[in-house]
Short mmCIF file of C-alpha atoms in Angstrom, two decimals:
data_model
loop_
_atom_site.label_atom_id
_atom_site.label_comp_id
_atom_site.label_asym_id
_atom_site.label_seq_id
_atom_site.Cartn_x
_atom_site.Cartn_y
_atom_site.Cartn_z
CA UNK A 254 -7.31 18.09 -43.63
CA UNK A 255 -11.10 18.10 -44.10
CA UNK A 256 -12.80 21.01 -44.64
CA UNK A 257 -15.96 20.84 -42.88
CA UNK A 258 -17.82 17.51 -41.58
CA UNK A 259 -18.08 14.44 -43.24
CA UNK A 260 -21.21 12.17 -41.91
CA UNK A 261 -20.77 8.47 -41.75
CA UNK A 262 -23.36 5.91 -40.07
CA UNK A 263 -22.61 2.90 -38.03
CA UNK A 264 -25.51 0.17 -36.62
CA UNK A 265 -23.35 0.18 -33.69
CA UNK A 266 -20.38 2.12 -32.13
CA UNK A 267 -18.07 1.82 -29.10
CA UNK A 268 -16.01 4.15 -27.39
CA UNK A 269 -13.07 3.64 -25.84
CA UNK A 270 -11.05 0.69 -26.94
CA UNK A 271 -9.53 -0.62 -23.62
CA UNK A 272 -10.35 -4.48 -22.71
CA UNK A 273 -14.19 -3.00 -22.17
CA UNK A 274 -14.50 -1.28 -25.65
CA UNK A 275 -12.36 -3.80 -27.80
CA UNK A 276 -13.76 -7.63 -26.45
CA UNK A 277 -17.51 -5.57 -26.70
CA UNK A 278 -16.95 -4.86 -30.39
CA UNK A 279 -15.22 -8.26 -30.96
CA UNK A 280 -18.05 -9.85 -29.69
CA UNK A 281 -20.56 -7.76 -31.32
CA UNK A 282 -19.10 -8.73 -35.07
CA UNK A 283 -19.18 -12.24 -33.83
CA UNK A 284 -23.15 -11.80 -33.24
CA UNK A 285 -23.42 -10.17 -36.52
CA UNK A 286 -23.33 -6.44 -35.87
CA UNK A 287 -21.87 -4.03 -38.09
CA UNK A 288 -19.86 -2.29 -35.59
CA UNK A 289 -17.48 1.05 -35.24
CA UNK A 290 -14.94 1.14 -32.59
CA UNK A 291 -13.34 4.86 -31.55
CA UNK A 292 -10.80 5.84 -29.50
CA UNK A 293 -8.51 8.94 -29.01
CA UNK A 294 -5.34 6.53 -29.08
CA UNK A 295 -4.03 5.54 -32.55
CA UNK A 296 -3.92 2.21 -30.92
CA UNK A 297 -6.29 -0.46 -29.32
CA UNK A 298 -5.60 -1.55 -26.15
CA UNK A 299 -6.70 1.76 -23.93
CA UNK A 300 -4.58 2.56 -20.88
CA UNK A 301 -4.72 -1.04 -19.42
CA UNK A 302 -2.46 -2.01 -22.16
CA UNK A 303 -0.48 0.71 -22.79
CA UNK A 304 -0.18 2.42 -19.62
CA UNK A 305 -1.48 0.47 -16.47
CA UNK A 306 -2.07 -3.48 -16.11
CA UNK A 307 0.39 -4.82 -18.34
CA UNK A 308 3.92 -2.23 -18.64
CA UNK A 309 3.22 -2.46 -14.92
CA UNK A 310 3.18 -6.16 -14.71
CA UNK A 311 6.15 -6.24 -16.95
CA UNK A 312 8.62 -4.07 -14.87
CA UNK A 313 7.45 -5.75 -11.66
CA UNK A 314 8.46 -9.32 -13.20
CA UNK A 315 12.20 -7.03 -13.72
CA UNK A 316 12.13 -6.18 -10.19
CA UNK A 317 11.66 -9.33 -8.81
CA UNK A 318 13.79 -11.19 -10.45
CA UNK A 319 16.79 -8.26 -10.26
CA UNK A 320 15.76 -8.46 -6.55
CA UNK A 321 16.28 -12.41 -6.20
CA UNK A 322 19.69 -12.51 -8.31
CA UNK A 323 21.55 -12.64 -5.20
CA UNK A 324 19.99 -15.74 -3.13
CA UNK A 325 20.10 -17.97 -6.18
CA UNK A 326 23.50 -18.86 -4.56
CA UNK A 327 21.44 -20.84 -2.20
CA UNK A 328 20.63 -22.93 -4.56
CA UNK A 329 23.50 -23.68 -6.20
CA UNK A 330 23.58 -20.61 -8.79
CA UNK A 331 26.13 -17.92 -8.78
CA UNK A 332 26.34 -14.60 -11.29
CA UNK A 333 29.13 -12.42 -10.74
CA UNK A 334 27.99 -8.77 -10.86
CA UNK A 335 24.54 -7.73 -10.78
CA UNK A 336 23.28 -4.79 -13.19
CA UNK A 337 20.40 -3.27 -13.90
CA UNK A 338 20.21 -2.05 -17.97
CA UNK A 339 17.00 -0.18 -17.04
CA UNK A 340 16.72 1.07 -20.92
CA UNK A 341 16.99 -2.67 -21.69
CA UNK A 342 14.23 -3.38 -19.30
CA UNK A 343 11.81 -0.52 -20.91
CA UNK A 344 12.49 -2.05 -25.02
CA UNK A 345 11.49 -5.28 -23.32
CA UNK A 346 8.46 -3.87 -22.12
CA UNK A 347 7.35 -1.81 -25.21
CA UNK A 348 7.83 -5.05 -27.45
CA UNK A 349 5.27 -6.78 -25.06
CA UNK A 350 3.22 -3.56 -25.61
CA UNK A 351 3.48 -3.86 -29.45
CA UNK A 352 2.91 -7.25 -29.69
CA UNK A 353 -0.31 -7.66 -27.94
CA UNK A 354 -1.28 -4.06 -29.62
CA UNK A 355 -0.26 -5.56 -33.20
CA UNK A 356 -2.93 -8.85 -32.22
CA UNK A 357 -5.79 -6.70 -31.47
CA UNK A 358 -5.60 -5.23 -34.32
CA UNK A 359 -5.05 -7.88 -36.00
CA UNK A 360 -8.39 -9.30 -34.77
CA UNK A 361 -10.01 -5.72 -35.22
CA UNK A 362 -9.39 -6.52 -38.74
CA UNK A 363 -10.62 -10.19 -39.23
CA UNK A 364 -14.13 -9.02 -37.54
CA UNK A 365 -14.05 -6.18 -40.06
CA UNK A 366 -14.51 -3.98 -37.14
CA UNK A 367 -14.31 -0.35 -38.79
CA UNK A 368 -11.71 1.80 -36.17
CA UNK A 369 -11.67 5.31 -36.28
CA UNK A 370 -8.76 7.21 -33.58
CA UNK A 371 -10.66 10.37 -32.41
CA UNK A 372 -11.75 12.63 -29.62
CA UNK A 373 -15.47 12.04 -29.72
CA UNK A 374 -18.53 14.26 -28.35
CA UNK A 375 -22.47 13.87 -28.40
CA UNK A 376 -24.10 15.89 -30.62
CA UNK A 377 -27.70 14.49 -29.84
CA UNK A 378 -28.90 11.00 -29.09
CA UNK A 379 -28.14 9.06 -31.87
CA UNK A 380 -25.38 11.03 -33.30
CA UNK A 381 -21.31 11.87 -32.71
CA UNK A 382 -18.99 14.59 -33.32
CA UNK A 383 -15.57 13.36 -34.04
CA UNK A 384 -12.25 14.92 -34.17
CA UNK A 385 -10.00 12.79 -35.85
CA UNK A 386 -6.11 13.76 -37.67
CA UNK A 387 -8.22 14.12 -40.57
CA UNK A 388 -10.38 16.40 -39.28
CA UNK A 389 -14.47 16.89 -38.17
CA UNK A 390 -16.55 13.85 -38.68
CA UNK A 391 -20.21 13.13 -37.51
CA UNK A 392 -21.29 9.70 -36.73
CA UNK A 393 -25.04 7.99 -36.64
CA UNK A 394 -25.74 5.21 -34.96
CA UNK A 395 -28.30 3.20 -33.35
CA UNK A 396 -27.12 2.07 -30.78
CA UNK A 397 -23.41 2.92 -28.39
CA UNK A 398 -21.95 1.37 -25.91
CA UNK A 399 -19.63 3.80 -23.60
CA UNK A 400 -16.24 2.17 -22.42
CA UNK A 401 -13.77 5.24 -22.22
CA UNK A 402 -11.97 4.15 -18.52
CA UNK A 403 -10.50 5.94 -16.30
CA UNK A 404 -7.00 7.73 -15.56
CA UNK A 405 -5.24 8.25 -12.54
CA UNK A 406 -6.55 10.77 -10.09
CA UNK A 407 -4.64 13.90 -8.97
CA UNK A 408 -4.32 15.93 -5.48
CA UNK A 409 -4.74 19.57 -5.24
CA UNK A 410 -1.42 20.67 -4.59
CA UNK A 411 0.09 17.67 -6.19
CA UNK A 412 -0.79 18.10 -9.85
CA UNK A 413 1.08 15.91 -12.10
CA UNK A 414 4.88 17.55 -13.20
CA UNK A 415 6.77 14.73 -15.18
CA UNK A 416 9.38 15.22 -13.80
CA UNK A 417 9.06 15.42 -10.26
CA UNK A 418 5.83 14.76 -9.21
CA UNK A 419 5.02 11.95 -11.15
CA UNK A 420 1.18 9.37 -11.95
CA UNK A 421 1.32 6.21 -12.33
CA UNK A 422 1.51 6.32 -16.30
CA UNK A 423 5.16 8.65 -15.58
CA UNK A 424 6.56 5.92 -13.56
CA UNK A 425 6.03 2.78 -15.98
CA UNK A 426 7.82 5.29 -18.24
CA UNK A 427 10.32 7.04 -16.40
CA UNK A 428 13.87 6.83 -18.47
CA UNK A 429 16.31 6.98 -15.88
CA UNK A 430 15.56 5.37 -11.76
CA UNK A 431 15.72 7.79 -9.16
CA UNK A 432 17.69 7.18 -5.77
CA UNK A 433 14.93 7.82 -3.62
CA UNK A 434 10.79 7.88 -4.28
CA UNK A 435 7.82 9.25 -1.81
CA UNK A 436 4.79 6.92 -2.77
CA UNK A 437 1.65 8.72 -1.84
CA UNK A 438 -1.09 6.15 -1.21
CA UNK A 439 -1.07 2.88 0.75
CA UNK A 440 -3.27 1.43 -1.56
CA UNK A 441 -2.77 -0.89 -4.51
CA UNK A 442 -1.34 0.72 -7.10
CA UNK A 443 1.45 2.66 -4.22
CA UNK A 444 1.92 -0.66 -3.23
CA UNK A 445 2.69 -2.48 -6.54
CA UNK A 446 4.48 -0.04 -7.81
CA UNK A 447 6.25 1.28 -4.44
CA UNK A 448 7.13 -2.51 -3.84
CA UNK A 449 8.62 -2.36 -8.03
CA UNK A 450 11.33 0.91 -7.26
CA UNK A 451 12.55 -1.05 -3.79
CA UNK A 452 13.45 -4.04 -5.28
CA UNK A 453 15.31 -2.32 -8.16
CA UNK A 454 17.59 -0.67 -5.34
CA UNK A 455 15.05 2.66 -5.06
CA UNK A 456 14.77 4.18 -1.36
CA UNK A 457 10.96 3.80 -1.02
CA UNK A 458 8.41 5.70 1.48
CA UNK A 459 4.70 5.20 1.20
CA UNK A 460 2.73 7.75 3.30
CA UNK A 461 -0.86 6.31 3.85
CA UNK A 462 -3.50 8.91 5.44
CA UNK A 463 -5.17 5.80 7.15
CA UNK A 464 -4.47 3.61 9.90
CA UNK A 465 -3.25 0.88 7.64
CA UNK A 466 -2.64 0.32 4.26
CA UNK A 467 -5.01 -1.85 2.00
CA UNK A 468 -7.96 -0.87 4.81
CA UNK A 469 -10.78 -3.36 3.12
CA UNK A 470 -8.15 -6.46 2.67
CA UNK A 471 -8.38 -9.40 5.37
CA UNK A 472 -6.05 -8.72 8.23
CA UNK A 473 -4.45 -12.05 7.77
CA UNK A 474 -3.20 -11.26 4.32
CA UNK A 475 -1.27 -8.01 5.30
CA UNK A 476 0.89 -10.27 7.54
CA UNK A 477 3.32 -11.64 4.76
CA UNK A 478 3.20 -8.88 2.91
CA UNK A 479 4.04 -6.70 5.79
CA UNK A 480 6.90 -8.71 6.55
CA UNK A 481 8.39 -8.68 2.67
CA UNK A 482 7.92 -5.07 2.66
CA UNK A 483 10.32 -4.49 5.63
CA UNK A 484 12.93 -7.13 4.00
CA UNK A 485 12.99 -4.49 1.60
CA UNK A 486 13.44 -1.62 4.24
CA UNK A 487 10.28 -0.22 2.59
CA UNK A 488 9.02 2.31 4.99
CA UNK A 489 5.63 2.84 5.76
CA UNK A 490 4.51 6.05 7.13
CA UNK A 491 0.40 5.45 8.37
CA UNK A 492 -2.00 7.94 9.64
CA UNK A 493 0.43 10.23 8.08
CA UNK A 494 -1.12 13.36 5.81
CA UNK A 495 1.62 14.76 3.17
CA UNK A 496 1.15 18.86 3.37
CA UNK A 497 3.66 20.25 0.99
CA UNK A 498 6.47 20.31 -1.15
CA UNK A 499 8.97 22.11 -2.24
CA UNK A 500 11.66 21.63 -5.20
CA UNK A 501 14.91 21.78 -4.52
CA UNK A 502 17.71 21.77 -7.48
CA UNK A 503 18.16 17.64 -7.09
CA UNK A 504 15.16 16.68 -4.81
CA UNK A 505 11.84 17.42 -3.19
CA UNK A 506 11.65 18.69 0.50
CA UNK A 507 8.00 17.15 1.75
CA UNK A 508 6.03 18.10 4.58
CA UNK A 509 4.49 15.71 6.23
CA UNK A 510 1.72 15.45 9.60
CA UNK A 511 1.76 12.43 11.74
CA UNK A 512 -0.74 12.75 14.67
CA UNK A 513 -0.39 16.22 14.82
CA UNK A 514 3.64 16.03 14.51
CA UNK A 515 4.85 18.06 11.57
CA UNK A 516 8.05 17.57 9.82
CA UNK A 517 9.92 17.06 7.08
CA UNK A 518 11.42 14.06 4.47
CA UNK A 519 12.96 14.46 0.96
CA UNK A 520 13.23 12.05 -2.10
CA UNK A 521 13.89 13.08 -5.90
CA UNK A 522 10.48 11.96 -7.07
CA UNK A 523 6.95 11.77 -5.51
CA UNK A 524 4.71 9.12 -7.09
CA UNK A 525 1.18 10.06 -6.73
CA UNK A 526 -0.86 6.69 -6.30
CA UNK A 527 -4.43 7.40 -4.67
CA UNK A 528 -6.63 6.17 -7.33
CA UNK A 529 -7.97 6.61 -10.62
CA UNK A 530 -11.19 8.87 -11.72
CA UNK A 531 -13.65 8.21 -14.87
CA UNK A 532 -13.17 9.41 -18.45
CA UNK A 533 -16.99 10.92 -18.18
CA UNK A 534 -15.86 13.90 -18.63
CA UNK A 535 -15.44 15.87 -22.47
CA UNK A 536 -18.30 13.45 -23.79
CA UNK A 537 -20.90 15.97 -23.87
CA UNK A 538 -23.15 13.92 -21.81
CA UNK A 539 -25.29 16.85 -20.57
CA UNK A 540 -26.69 17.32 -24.31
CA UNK A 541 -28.41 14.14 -24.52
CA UNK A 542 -29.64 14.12 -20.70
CA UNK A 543 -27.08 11.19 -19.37
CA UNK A 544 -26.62 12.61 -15.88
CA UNK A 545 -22.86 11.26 -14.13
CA UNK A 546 -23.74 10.65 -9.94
CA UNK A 547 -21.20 12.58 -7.34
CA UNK A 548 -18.04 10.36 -8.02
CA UNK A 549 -18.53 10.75 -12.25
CA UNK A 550 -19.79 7.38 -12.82
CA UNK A 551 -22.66 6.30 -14.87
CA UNK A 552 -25.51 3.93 -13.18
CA UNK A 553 -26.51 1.34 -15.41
CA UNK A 554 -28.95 -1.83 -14.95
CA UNK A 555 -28.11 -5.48 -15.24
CA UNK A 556 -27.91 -5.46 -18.80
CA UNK A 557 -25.19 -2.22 -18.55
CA UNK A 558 -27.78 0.49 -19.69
CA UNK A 559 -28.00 3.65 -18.85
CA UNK A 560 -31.07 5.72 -18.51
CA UNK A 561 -31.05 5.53 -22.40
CA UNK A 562 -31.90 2.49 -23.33
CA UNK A 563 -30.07 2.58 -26.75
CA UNK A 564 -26.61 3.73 -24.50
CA UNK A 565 -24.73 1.08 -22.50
CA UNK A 566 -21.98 1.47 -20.19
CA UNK A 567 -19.04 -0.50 -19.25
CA UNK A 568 -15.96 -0.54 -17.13
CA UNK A 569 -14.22 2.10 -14.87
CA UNK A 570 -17.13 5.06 -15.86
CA UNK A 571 -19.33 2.56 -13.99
CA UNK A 572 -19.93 1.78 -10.27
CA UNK A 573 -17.75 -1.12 -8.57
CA UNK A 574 -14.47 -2.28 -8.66
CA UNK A 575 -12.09 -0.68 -11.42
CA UNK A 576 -10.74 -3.91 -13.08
CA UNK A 577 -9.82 -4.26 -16.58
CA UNK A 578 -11.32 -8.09 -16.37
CA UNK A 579 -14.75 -6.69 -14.97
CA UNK A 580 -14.87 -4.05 -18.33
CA UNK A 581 -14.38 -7.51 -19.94
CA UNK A 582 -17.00 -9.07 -18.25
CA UNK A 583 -19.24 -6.38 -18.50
CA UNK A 584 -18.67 -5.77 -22.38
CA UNK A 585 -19.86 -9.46 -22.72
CA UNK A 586 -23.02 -8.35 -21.33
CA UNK A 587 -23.78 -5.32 -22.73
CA UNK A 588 -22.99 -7.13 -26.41
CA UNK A 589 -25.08 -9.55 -26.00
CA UNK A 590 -28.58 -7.60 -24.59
CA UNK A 591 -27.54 -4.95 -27.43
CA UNK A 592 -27.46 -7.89 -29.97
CA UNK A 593 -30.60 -9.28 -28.96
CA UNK A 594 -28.83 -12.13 -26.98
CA UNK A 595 -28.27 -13.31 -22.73
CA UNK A 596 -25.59 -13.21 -21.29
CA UNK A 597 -25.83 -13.28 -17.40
CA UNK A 598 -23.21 -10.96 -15.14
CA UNK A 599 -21.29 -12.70 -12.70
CA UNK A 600 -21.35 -12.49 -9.53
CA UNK A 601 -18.06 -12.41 -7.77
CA UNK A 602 -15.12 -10.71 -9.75
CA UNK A 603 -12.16 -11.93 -7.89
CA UNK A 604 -9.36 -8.77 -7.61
CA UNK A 605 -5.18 -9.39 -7.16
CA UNK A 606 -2.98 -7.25 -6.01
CA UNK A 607 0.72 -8.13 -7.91
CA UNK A 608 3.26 -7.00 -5.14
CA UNK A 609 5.35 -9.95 -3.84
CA UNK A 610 3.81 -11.76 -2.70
CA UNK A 611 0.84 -11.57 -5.09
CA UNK A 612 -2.37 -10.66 -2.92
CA UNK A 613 -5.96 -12.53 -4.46
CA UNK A 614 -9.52 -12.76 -3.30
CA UNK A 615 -12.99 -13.45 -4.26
CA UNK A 616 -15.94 -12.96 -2.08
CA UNK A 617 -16.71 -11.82 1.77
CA UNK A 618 -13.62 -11.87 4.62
CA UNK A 619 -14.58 -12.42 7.98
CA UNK A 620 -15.29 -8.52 8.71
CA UNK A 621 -18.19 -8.18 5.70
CA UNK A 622 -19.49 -11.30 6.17
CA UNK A 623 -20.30 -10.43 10.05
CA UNK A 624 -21.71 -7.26 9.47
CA UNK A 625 -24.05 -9.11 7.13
CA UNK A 626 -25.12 -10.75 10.22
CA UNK A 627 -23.57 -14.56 9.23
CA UNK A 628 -22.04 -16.50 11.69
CA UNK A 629 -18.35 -17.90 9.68
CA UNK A 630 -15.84 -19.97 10.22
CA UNK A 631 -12.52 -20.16 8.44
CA UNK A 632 -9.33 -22.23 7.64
CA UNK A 633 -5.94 -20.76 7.43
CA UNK A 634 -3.11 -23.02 5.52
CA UNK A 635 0.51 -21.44 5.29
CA UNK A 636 2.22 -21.69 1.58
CA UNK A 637 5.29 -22.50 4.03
CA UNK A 638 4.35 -26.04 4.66
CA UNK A 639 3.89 -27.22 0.13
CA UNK A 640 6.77 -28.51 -1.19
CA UNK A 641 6.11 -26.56 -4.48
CA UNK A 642 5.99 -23.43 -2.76
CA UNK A 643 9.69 -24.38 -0.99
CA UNK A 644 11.09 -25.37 -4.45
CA UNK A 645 9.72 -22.29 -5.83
CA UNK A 646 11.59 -20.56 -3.14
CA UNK A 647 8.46 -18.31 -2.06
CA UNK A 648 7.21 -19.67 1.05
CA UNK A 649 5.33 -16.50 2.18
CA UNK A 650 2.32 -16.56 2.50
CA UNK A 651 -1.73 -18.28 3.15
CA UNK A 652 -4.14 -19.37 1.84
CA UNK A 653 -8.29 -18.56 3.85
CA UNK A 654 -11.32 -20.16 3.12
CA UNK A 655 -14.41 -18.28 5.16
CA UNK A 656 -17.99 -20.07 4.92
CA UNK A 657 -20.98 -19.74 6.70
CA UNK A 658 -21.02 -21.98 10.26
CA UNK A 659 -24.28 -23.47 9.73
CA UNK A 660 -24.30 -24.34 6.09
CA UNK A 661 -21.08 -24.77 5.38
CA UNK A 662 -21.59 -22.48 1.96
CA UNK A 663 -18.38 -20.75 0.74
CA UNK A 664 -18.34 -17.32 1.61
CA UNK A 665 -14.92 -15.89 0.33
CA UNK A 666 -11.60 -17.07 -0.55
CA UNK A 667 -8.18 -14.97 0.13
CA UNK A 668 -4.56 -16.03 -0.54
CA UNK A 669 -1.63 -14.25 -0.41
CA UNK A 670 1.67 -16.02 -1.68
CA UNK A 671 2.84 -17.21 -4.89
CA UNK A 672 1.74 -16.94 -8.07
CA UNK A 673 -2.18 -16.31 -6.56
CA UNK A 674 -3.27 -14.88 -9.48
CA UNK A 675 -3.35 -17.91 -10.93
CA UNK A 676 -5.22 -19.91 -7.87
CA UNK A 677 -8.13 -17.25 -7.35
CA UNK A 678 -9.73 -18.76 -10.73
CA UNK A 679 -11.10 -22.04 -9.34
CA UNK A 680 -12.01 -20.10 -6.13
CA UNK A 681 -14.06 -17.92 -8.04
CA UNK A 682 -15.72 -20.45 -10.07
CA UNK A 683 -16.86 -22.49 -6.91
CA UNK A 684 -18.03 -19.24 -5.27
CA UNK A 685 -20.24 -19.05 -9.28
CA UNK A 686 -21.21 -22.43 -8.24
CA UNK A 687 -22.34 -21.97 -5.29
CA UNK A 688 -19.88 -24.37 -3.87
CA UNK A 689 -19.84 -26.03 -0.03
CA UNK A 690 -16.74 -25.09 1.32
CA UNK A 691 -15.75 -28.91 1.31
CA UNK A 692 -16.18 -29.20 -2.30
CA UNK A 693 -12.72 -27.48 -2.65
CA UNK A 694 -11.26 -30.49 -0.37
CA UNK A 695 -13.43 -33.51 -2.20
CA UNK A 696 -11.52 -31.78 -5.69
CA UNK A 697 -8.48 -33.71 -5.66
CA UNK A 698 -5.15 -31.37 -6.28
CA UNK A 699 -2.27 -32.35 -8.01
CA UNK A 700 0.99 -32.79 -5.97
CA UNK A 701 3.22 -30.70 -5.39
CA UNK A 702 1.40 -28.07 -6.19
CA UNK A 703 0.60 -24.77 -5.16
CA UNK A 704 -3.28 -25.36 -5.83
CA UNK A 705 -3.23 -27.81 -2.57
CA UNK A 706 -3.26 -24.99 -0.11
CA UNK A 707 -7.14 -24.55 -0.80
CA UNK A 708 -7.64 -28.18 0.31
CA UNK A 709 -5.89 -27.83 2.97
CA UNK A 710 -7.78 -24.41 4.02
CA UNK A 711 -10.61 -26.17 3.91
CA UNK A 712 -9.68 -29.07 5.92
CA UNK A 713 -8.07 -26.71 8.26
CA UNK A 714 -11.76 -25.62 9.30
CA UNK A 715 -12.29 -28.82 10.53
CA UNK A 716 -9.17 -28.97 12.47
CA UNK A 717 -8.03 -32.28 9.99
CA UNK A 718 -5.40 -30.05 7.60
CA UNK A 719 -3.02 -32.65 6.78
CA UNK A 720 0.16 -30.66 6.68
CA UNK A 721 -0.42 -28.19 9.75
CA UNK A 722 -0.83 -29.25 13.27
CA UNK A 723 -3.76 -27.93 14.63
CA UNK A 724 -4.60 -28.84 18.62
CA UNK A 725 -8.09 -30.45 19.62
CA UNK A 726 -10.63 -28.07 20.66
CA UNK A 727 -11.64 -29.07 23.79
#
């Protein structure tokens, strides 16, 4: 242990080394900075890595495929017996975890990026308090950029217990399935992961305080995924306001409100899944004048500054959309203005949601585009009708193209279906582009593919989709 503190200086440091803090200090070395990267982890990677994005991704790839086992008979494949070796299926994901862990620090290394794993606090301005396993350290620098994320957000009267009432980071790491789950939160991450436990044979209720789940996505898109969710006898419980619990020796009793009706449902576990909140907090920010806004989050400008010039600040502590690939984006930026360099922002960061089917989009639906006074129209092209789609076996789902009526400019693209994820790319780059909405059309697709059903959403605008039949308009 260290007795007293040690002082080290760094040109420039980074904290937080999730996929904002760790492709910032990358690409800082590659500019030629002498950089430090800090985190409270002993690992790279931050909670995208090790506890959100990709464990998550991981078990829901184990779900569906445990879920399709049985209709592979259709097809000409039978397995006798189907069994789930759920300790199997966590090594499996903690190998994934290592690996990718293992190559970022592996690439931490060739920079000759110096990492230090501590809990780290402003002292003034230009200077850092560490607490590390070895003990106190201060840090100079010149210049910081902030990337510490963000964790999942609690309820007051629902604080986290392991083992009942459980985050998000509890369930990708729960050791034994439960029989029965209450998801509360209708949004993306109780969907996902709500979606995960019924497919591995889990009795699943999601309890959404709003009319609808996923309230800003395209009403079109819901459809299919509506319709998997009850294959799964998935119940959704909307406009429905969870009260209370209370433990029993095997399960919890919950108290729930629908309209004004009271009563009462019971599952071993309760997965609370209503967002995440900013890592702002612990950093001291007060001492060197960095004021947080009402929701935590730190305003920066165009080149991710804050009201210190010398501080940037990237990812979840920031406003907008809490994606791992916009930290990414954004620590491109900031590296670049800090190094003396340009890097423009982008403009459209496409988001997917990875229940099944996968949900994608980039850009304005109908509704926002409307209340931004533009007159749209849009194509709708079912996955149903591509022959890759039907020899993938996943037919559910459509692809949308909105533009604007009297330009024809590309407003917004959303698909729901297979693999999506994968499709939303070259939407977003044409949306970067400023692409007409028949420029996805004139791009010829390769057959069969699942890429054609943005041709044929565009064509459908026109009423000329190929592989739909769409009536005259008279």
């Amino acid at each position: 242990m260290v007795v007293g503190n040690l002082t080290e200086s760094s040109q420039t440091v980074i904290i937080g080394a999730g996929p904002g803090g760790y492709v910032a200090a990358i690409r800082l070395a590659q500019l030629g900075q002498e950089v430090t990267l800090i985190d409270r982890a002993p690992s790279p990677g931050g909670a995208c890595l090790h506890r959100g994005c990709i464990p998550s991704k991981a078990l829901i790839e184990v779900a569906k495929h445990f879920s399709s086992l049985e209709s592979l008979k259709d097809i000409g494949i039978e397995i006798s017996g189907k069994k789930l070796h759920w300790q199997q299926s966590l090594t499996w994901k903690k190998q994934i975890l290592d690996n990718l862990s293992q190559g970022i620090q592996g690439l931490l290394k060739n920079h000759q990026i110096k990492w230090i794993q501590g809990e780290a606090k402003f002292l003034n301005p230009h200077e850092l308090n560490l607490q590390t396993p070895s003990g106190l350290l201060n840090l100079h620098f010149e210049k910081a950029i902030l990337a510490t994320g963000s964790r999942p957000k609690s309820l007051k009267g629902w604080e986290f217990k392991k083992d009942r009432i459980l985050s998000s980071k509890d369930l990708l790491e729960i050791k034994e399935l439960p029989k029965s789950l209450i998801v509360l939160g209708g949004g993306y991450i109780g969907l996902e992961l709500g979606m995960m436990m019924a497919q591995l044979g889990v009795e699943v209720k999601i309890i959404e305080a709003l009319e609808d789940i996923l309230p800003n996505l395209d009403k079109d898109l819901k459809r299919p995924l509506k319709k998997k969710l009850k294959s799964l006898n998935l119940e959704i419980l909307t406009k429905t306001r969870a009260l209370s619990y209370q433990e029993k020796p095997n399960s919890l009793s919950v108290q729930i409100e629908t309209e004004g009706k009271k009563k009462s449902i019971s599952a071993q576990k309760v997965l609370v899944a209503v967002g995440r909140e900013p890592n702002t907090q612990g950093l001291e920010l007060e001492k060197i004048g960095l004021k947080t806004n009402s929701q935590g989050l730190l305003e920066i400008n165009e080149n991710c500054q804050t009201s210190l010039p010398h501080l940037y600040a990237i990812g979840d502590i920031t406003p907008g959309p809490m994606l791992a690939h916009r930290a990414s984006r954004q620590a491109k930026v900031a590296a670049a203005h800090l190094a003396g360099k340009t890097e423009i922002e982008a403009q459209y960061i496409p988001a997917v949601i990875f229940t099944h089917p996968e949900i994608a989009w980039v850009g304005l639906n109908e509704e926002e585009a409307k209340e931004k006074g533009l007159e749209v129209e849009s194509g709708l092209f079912p996955f149903a009708a591509l022959g890759r789609a039907q020899t993938l076996r996943e037919t559910e789902g459509i692809a949308k193209i909105v533009s604007e009526k009297s330009t024809g400019r590309l407003l917004g693209v959303h698909l729901v279906g297979p693999q999506v994820s994968e499709l939303i790319l070259s939407a977003t780059l044409a949306l970067e582009m400023g692409a007409h909405r028949d420029d996805l059309s004139l791009s010829v697709a390769p057959h069969p593919s699942l890429s054609e059903a943005l041709s044929e959403a565009t064509e459908a605008i026109h009423g000329l989709a190929i592989h739909r039949y769409q009536r005259k308009k008279t």
